[in-house]
Short mmCIF file of C-alpha atoms in Angstrom, two decimals:
data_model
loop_
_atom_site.label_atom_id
_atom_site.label_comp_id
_atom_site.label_asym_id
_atom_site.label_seq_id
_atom_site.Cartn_x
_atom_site.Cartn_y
_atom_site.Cartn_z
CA UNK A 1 13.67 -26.41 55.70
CA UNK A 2 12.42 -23.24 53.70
CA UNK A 3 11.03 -23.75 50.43
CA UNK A 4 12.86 -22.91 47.33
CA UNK A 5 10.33 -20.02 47.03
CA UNK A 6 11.61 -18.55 49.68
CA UNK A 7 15.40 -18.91 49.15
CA UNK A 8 14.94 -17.38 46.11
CA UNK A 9 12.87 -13.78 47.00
CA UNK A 10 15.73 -11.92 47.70
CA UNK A 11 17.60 -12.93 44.63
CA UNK A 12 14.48 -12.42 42.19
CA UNK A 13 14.52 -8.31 44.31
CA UNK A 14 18.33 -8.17 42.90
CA UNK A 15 17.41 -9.72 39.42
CA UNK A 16 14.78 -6.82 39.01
CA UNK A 17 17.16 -4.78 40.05
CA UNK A 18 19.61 -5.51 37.57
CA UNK A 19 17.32 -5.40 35.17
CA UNK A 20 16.30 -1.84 36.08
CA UNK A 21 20.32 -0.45 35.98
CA UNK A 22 20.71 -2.60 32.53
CA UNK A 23 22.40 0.10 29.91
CA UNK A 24 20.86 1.97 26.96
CA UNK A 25 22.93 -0.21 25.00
CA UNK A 26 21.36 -3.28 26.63
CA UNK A 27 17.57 -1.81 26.22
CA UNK A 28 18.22 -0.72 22.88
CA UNK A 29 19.28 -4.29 21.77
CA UNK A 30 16.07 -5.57 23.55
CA UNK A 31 14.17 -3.14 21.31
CA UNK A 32 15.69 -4.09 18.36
CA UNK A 33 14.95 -7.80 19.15
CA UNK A 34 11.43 -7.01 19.93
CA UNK A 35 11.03 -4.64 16.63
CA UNK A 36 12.49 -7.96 14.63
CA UNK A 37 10.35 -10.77 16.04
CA UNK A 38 7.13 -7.93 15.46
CA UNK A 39 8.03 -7.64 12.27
CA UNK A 40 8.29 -11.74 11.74
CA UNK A 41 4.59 -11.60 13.18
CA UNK A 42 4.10 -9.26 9.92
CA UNK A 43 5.90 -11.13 8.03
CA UNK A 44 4.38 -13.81 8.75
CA UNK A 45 0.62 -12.86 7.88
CA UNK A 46 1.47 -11.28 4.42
CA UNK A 47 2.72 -14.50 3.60
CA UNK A 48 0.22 -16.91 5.28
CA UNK A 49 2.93 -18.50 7.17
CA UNK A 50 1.79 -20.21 10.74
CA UNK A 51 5.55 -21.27 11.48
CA UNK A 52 6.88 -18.22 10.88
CA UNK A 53 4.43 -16.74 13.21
CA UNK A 54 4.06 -19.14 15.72
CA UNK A 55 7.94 -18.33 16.74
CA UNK A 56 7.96 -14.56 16.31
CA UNK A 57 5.12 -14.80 18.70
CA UNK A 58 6.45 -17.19 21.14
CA UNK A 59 10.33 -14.83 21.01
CA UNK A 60 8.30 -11.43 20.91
CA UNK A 61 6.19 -12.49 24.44
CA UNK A 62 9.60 -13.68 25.85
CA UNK A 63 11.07 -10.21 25.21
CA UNK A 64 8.31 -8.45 26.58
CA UNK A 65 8.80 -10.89 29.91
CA UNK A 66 6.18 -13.11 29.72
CA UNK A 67 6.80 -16.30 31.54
CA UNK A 68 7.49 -19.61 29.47
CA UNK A 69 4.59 -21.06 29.21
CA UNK A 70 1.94 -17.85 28.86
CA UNK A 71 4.61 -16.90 25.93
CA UNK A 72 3.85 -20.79 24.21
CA UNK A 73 -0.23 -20.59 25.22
CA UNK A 74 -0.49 -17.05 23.59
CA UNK A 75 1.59 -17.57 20.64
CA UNK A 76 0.02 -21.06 19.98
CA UNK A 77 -3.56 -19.67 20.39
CA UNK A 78 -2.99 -17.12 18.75
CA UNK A 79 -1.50 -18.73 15.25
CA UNK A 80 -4.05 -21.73 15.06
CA UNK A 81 -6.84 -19.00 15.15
CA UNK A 82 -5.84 -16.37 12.61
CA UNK A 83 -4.25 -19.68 10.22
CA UNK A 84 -6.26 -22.31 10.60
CA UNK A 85 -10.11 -23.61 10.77
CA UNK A 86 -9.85 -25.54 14.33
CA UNK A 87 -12.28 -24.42 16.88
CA UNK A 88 -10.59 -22.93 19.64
CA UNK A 89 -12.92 -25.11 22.38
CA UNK A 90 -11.62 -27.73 20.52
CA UNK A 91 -7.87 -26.79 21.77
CA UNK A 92 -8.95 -28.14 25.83
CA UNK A 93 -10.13 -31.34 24.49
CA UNK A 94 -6.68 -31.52 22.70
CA UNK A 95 -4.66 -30.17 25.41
CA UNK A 96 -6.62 -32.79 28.06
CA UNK A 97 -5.44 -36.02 25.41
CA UNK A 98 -2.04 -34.84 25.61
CA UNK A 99 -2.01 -34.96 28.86
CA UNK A 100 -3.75 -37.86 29.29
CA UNK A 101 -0.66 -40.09 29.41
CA UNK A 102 0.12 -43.15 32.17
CA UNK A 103 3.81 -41.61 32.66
CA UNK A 104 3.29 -38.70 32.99
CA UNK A 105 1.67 -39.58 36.52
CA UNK A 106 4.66 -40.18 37.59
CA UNK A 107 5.50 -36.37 37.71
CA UNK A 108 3.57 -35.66 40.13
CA UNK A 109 4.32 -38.60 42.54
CA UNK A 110 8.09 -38.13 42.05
CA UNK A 111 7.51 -34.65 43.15
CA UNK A 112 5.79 -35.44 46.40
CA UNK A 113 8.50 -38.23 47.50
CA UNK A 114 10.78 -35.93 47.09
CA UNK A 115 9.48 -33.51 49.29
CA UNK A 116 8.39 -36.06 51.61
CA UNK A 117 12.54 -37.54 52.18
CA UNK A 118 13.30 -33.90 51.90
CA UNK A 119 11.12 -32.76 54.64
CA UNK A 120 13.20 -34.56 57.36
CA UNK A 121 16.66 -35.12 58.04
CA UNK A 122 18.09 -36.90 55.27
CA UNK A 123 20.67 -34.51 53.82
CA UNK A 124 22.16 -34.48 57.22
CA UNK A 125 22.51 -38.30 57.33
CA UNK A 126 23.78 -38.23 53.79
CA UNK A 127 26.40 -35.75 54.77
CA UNK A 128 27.28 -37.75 57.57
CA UNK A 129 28.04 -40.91 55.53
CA UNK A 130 29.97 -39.19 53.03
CA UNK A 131 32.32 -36.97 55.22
CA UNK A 132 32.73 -40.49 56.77
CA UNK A 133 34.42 -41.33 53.91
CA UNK A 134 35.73 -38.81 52.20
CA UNK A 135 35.99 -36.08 54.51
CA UNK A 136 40.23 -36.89 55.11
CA UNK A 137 41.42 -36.40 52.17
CA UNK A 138 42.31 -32.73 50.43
CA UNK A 139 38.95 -31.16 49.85
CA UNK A 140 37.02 -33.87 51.54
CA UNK A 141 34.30 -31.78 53.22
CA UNK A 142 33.69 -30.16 49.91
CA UNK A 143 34.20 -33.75 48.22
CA UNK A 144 31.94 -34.86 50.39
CA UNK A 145 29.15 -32.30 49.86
CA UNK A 146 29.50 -33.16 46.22
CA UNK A 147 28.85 -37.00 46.56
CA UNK A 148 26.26 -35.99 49.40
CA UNK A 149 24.50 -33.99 46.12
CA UNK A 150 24.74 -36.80 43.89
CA UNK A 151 22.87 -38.74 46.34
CA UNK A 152 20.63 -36.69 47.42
CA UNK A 153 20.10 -35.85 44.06
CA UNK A 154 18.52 -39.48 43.52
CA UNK A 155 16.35 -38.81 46.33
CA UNK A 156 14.74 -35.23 45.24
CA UNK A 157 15.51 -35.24 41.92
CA UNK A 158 15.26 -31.71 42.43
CA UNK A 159 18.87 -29.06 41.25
CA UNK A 160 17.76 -26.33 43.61
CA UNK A 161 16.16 -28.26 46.38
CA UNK A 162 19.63 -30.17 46.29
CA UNK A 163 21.23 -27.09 46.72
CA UNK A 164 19.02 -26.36 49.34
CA UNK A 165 19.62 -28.92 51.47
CA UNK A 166 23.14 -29.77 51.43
CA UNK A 167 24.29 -26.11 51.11
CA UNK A 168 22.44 -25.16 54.15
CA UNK A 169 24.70 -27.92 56.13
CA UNK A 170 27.68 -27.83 54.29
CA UNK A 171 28.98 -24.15 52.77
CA UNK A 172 29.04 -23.32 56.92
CA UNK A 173 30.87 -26.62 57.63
CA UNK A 174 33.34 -25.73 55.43
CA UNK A 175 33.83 -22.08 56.15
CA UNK A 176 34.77 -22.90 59.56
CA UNK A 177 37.21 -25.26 58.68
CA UNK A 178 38.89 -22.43 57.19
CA UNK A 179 37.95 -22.77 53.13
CA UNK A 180 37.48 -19.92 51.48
CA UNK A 181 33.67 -19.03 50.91
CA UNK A 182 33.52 -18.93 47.03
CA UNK A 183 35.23 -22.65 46.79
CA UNK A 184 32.12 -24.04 49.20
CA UNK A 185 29.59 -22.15 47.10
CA UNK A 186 31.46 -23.10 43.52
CA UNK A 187 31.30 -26.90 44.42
CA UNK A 188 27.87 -27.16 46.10
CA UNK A 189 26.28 -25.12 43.40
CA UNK A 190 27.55 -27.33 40.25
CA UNK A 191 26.79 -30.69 42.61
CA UNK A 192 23.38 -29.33 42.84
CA UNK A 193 23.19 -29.77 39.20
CA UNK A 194 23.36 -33.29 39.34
CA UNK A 195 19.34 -33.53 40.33
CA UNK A 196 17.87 -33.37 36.78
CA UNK A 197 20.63 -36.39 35.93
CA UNK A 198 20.84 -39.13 38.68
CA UNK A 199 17.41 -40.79 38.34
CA UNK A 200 14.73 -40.52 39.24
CA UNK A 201 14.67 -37.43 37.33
CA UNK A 202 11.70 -35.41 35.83
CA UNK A 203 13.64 -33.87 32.70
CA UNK A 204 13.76 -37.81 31.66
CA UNK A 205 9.85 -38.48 32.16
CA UNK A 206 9.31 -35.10 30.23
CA UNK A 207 11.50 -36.47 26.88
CA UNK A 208 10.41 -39.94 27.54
CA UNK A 209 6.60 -38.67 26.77
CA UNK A 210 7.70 -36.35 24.37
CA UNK A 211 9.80 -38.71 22.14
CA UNK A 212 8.26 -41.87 22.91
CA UNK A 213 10.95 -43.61 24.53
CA UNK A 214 11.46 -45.99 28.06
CA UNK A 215 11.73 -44.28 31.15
CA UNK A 216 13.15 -47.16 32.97
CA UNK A 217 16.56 -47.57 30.07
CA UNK A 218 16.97 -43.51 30.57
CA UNK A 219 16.85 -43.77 33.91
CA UNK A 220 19.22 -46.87 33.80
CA UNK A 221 21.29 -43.88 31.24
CA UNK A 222 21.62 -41.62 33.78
CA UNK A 223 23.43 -43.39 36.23
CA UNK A 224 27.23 -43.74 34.81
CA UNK A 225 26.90 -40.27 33.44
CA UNK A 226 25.86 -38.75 37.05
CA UNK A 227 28.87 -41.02 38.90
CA UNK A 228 31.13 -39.44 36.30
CA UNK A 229 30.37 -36.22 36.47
CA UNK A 230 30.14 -35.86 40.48
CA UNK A 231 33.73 -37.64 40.04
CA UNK A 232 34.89 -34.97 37.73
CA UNK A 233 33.82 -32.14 39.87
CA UNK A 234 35.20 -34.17 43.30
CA UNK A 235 38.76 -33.95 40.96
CA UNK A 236 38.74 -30.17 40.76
CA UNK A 237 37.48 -29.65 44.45
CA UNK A 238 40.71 -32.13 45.50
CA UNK A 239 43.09 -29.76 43.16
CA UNK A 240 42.16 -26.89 44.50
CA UNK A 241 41.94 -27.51 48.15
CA UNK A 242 45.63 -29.22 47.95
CA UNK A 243 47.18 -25.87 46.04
CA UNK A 244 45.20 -23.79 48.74
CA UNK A 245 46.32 -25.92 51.96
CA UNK A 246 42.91 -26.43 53.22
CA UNK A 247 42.75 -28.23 56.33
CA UNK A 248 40.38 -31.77 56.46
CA UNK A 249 38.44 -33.58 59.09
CA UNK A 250 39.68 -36.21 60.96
CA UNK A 251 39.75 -39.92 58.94
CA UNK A 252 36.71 -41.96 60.60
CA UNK A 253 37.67 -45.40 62.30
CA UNK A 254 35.89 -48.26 60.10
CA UNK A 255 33.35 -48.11 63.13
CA UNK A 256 32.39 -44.63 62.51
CA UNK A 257 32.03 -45.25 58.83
CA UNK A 258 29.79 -48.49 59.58
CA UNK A 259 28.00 -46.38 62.25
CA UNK A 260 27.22 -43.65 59.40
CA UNK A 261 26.27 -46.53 56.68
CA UNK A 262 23.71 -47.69 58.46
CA UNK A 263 22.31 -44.45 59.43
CA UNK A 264 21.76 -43.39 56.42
CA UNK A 265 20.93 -47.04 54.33
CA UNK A 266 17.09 -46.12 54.72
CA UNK A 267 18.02 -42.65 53.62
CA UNK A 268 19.23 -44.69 49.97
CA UNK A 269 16.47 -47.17 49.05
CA UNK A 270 14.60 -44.61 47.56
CA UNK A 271 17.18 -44.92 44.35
CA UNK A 272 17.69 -48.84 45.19
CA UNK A 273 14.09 -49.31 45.22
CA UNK A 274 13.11 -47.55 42.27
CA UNK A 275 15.79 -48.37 39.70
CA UNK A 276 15.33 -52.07 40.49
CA UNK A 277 12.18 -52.56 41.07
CA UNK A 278 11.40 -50.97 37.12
CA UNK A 279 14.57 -53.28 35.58
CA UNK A 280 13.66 -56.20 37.52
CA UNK A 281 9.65 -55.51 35.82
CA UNK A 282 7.67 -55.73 39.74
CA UNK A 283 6.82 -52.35 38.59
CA UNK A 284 6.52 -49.79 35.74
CA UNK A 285 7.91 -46.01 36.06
CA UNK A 286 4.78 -44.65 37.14
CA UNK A 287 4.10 -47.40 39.19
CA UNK A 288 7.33 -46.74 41.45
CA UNK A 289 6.54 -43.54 41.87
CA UNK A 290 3.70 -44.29 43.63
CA UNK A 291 5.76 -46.88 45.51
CA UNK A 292 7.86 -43.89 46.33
CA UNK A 293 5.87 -41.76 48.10
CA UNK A 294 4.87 -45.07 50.31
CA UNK A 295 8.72 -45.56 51.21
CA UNK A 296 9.22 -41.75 51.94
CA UNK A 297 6.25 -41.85 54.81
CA UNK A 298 6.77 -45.10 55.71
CA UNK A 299 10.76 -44.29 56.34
CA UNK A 300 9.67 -40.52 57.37
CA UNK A 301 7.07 -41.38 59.94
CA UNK A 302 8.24 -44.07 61.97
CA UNK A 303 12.49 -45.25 60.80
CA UNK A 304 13.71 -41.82 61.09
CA UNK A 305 11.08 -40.61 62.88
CA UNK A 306 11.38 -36.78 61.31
CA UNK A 307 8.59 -36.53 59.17
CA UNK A 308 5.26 -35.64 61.58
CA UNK A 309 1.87 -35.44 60.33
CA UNK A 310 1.72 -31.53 61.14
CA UNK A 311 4.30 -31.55 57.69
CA UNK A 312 1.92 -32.88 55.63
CA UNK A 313 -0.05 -29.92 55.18
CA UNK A 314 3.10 -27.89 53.50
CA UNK A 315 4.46 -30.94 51.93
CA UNK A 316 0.83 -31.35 49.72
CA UNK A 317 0.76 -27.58 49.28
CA UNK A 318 3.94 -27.32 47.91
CA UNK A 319 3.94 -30.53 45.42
CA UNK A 320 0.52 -29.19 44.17
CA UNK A 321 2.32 -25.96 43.24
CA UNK A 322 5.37 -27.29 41.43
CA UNK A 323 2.91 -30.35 39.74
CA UNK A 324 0.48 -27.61 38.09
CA UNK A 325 3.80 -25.42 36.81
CA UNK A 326 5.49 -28.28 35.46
CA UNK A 327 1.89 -29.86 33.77
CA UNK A 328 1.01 -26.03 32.83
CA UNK A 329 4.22 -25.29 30.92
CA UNK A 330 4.33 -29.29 29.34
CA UNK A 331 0.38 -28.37 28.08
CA UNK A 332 1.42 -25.35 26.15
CA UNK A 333 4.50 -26.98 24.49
CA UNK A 334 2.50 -29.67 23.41
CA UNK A 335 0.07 -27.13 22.35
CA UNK A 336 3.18 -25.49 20.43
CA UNK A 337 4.27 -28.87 19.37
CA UNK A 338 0.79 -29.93 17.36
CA UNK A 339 1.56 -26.83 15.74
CA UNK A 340 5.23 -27.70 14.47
CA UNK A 341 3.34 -31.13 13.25
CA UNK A 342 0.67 -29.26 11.39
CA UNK A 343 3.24 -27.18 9.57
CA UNK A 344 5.68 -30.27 9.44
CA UNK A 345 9.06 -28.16 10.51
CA UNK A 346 10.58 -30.77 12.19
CA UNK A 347 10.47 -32.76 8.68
CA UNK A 348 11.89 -29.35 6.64
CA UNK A 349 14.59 -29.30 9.40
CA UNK A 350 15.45 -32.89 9.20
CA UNK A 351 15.58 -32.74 5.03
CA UNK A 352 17.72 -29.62 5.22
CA UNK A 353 20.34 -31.43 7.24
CA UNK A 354 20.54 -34.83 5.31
CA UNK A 355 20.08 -32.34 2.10
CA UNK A 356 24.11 -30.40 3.70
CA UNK A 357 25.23 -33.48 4.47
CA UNK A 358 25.84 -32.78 8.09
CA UNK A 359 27.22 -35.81 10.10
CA UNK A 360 26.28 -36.85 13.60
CA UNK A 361 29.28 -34.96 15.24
CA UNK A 362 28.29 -31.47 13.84
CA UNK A 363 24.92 -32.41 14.55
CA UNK A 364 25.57 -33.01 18.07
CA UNK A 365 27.92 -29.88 18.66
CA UNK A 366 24.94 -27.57 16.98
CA UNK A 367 22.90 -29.44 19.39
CA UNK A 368 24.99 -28.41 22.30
CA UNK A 369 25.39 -24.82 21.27
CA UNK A 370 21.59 -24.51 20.53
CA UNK A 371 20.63 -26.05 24.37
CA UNK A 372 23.46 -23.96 25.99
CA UNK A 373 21.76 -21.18 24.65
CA UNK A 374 18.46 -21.98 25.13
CA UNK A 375 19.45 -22.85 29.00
CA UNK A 376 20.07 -19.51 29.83
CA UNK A 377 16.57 -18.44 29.24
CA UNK A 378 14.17 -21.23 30.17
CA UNK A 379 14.13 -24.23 32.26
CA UNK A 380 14.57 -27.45 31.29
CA UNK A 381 11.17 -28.78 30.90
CA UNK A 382 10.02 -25.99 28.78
CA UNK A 383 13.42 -27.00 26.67
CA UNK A 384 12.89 -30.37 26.59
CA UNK A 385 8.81 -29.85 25.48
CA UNK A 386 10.05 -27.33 22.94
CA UNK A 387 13.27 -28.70 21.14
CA UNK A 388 12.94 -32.46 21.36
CA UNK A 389 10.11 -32.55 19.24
CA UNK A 390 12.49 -30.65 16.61
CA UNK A 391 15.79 -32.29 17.31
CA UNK A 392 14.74 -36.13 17.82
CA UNK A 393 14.13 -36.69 14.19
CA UNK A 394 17.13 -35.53 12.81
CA UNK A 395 18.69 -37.39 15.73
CA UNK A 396 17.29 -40.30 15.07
CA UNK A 397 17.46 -39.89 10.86
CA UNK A 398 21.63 -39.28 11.57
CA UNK A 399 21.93 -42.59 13.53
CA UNK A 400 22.17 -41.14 17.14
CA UNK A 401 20.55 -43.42 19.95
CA UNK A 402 17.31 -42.14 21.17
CA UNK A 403 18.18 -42.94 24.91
CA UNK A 404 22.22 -41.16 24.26
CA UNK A 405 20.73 -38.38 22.65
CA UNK A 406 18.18 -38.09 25.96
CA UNK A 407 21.19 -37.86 28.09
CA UNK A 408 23.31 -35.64 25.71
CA UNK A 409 19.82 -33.13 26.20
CA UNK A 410 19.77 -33.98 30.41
CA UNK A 411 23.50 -32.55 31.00
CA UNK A 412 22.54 -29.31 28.68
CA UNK A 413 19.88 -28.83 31.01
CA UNK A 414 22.49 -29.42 33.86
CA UNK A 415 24.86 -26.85 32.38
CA UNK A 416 21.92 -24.34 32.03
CA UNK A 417 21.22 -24.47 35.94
CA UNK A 418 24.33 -22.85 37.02
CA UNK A 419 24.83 -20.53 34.30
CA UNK A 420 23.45 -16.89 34.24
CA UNK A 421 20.72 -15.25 33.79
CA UNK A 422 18.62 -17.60 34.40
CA UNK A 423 20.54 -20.23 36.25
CA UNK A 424 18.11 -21.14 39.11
CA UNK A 425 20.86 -23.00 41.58
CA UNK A 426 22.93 -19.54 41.60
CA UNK A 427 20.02 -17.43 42.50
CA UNK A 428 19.39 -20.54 45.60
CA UNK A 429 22.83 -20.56 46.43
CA UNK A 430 23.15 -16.61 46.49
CA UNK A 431 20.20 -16.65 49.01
CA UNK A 432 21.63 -18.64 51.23
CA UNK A 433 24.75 -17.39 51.20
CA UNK A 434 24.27 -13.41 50.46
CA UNK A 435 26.52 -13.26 47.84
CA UNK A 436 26.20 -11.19 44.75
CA UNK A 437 24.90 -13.40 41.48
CA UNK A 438 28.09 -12.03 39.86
CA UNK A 439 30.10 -13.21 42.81
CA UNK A 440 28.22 -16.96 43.19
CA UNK A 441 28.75 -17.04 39.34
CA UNK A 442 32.01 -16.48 39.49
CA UNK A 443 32.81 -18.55 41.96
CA UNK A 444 31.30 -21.78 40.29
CA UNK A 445 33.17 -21.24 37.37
CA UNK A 446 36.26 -24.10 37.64
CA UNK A 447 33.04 -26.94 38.20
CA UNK A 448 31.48 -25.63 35.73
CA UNK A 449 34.39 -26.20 32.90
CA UNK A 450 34.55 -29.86 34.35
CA UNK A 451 30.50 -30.14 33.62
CA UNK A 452 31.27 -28.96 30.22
CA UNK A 453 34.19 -31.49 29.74
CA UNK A 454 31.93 -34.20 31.50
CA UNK A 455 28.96 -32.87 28.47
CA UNK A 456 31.73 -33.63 25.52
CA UNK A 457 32.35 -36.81 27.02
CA UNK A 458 28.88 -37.59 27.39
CA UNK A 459 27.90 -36.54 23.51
CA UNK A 460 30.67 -37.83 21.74
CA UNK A 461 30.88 -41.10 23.82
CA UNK A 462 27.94 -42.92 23.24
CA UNK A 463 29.15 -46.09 25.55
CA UNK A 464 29.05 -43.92 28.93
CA UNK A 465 25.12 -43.27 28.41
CA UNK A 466 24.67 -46.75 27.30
CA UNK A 467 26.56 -49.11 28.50
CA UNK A 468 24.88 -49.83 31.76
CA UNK A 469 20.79 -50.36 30.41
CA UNK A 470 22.63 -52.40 27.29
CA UNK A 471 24.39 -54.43 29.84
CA UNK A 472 21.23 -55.31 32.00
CA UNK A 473 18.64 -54.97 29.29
CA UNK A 474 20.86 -57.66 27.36
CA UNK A 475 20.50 -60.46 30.77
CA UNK A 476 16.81 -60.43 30.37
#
């Protein structure tokens, strides 16, 4: 399978692209942006004002094009040596005790299983279970990609590896059954989505760090919220495919369907294993990501036999790249963050809310607004590093439930994957497919309004996050 690097380089040759044929219009409101945020830097100095500064900084290098986590290293650095006293050496020792955190270990192990059960053929056998089953009805090859997603989502815990893997199988499966090529890409890109939510998911570990909260009860969370949602967008795919006459696959005998169950079981106890071995208490979070990677080689090597030891090589190199990214980009928020302690923000934003009288609904809808907008210019651990610090104690100050209010930020970051510019699943999916970014983004557009209604169920229905780690967390 090619890497997600890879998949991408043509798209990231038509993103520059489009950014060299943007309008004057366009570049002239990029100026003005950048002449604003300068002049907050200004601003900001005259008055002796580190918050002030701290975020002209950070939205002045993000204008320029800076990635996400230079932007928060250079605009962090920069404030707490023109404001403050604090020896800039001083900043690594601080940076290295943030760091030094037992879950956040589990980042990169989580990483490396993935790309371990990703390595051989286990989209293939997840496919082949859910076609199985689904594949019959209206829509059922794309129904069946979908639940294929959601499963293989709890494997990778990965949007665009997801993407990757099942896209590669199924958008050709279902052109030659005759559906149209923007309904494959549409539903395979939104499933896709559904790797940040399904545990085990990274996002989670991220805001469980940041915020202080258990792993295990978000990753317990996740679970009803990810069936939902992959049931929502299996709903449209069925609707469509019925008004458009698409043909299905033949219905599998209850043979076949056995035949594809147990082909795939090993494929699934990757989830099985995880989830309840951390509820049951053999093991924390961290610790069953470790456990993880043994079941991936263990199941790679010598069950399925696809995983060989010339892999391993790739596998390492590749899990070593996206641990340092995600561990450089969560150093410099938490750089950013001691900063929004020093100047105690998130306490001036929390009194100015109780002080308006703003209730938990308009809370939550600013909340989805904010992240919706956010999402279209940084990924979601940058997000999650950045705004949870921020958000969680007004959250928590309004009455919302730390572990709903996790989830409620989990689907933004779902929503913010497969929506433009910076939606990383449509750039995947236009690589693999050759369509235009336009023409992927269009194309996604009817899953996309049901991951939007499956987000207001989500933040105005507390029970759906937290019914299922109440229920279990209740029989201990």
């Amino acid at each position: 399978m090619n890497s997600i690097a890879q998949q991408m380089e043509p798209n990231r040759s038509e993103h520059l692209q489009l950014k060299k044929n943007q309008s004057p219009i366009k570049r002239g409101l990029s100026l003005f942006f950048i002449l604003l945020t300068v002049s907050g830097v200004i601003y900001s100095v005259m008055t002796n004002n580190m918050g002030i500064a701290v975020f002209s900084l950070l939205f002045t290098f993000l204008l320029l094009g800076l990635p996400i986590a230079i932007s928060l290293g250079l605009a962090s650095l920069a404030s707490i040596y023109y404001f403050t006293v604090d020896p800039l050496p001083n900043l690594a020792g601080k940076i290295f005790s943030n760091l030094d955190t037992f879950p956040l270990m589990a980042i990169p192990f989580f990483v490396l299983a993935g790309n371990i059960f990703t390595t051989g053929g286990v989209a293939r056998r997840l496919i082949n279970l859910t076609n199985a089953w689904v594949g019959h009805i209206p829509g059922g090859l794309s129904i069946a990609g979908i639940f294929a997603s959601a499963l293989f989502a709890a494997i990778s815990g990965s949007s665009p590896a997801t993407v990757v893997a099942i896209g590669s199988i199924m958008i050709p499966a279902m052109m030659k059954y005759g559906y149209r090529k923007e309904y494959a890409v549409g539903s395979i890109s939104t499933a896709g989505s559904l790797g940040i939510l399904i545990p085990p998911s990274i996002p989670m570990i991220v805001y469980a760090v940041t915020v202080n909260q258990s792993v295990g009860k978000l990753f317990l969370a996740g679970i009803v919220p990810g069936i939902m949602l992959a049931s929502l967008l299996a709903i449209v795919s069925y609707f469509i495919a019925k008004k458009n006459h698409y043909k299905s696959s033949k219905k599998a005998s209850f043979g076949e369907r056995m035949k594809a169950l147990k082909e795939a079981i090993w494929s699934l106890t990757l989830p099985i294993v995880v989830i309840g071995g951390i509820y049951a208490g053999i093991f924390t979070p961290t610790e069953s990501a470790a456990v993880a990677v043994f079941i991936g080689i263990i199941v790679g090597l010598f069950i399925h036999r696809d995983l060989k030891l010339k892999h391993f090589p790739k596998i390492l190199v590749d899990s070593a790249k996206t641990t340092a990214m995600l561990f450089f980009i969560i150093s410099m928020a938490m750089l950013f963050a001691h900063i929004l302690t020093l100047e105690r923000i998130p306490h001036e934003i929390t009194q100015w809310f109780v002080n308006w009288n703003v209730g938990p609904v308009m809370f939550l809808l600013f909340v989805n607004i904010l992240l919706f907008l956010a999402g279209q210019f940084m990924e979601p651990t940058a997000i999650i590093t950045i705004l949870a610090p921020i958000l969680f104690p007004i959250a928590i100050t309004l009455g919302i439930d730390p572990i709903h209010f996790g989830i409620i930020m989990v689907v933004n970051m779902e929503v913010g994957m497969i929506t433009p510019p910076v939606g990383l699943n449509l750039y995947v999916a236009s690589g693999l497919t050759g369509m235009s970014l336009v023409d992927v983004t269009r194309a996604t557009i009817p899953w996309l309004i049901a991951v939007i209604i499956g987000l207001a169920l989500v933040t105005y229905v507390p029970g759906i996050s937290l019914w299922l780690p109440d229920f279990l967390y209740s029989l201990k």
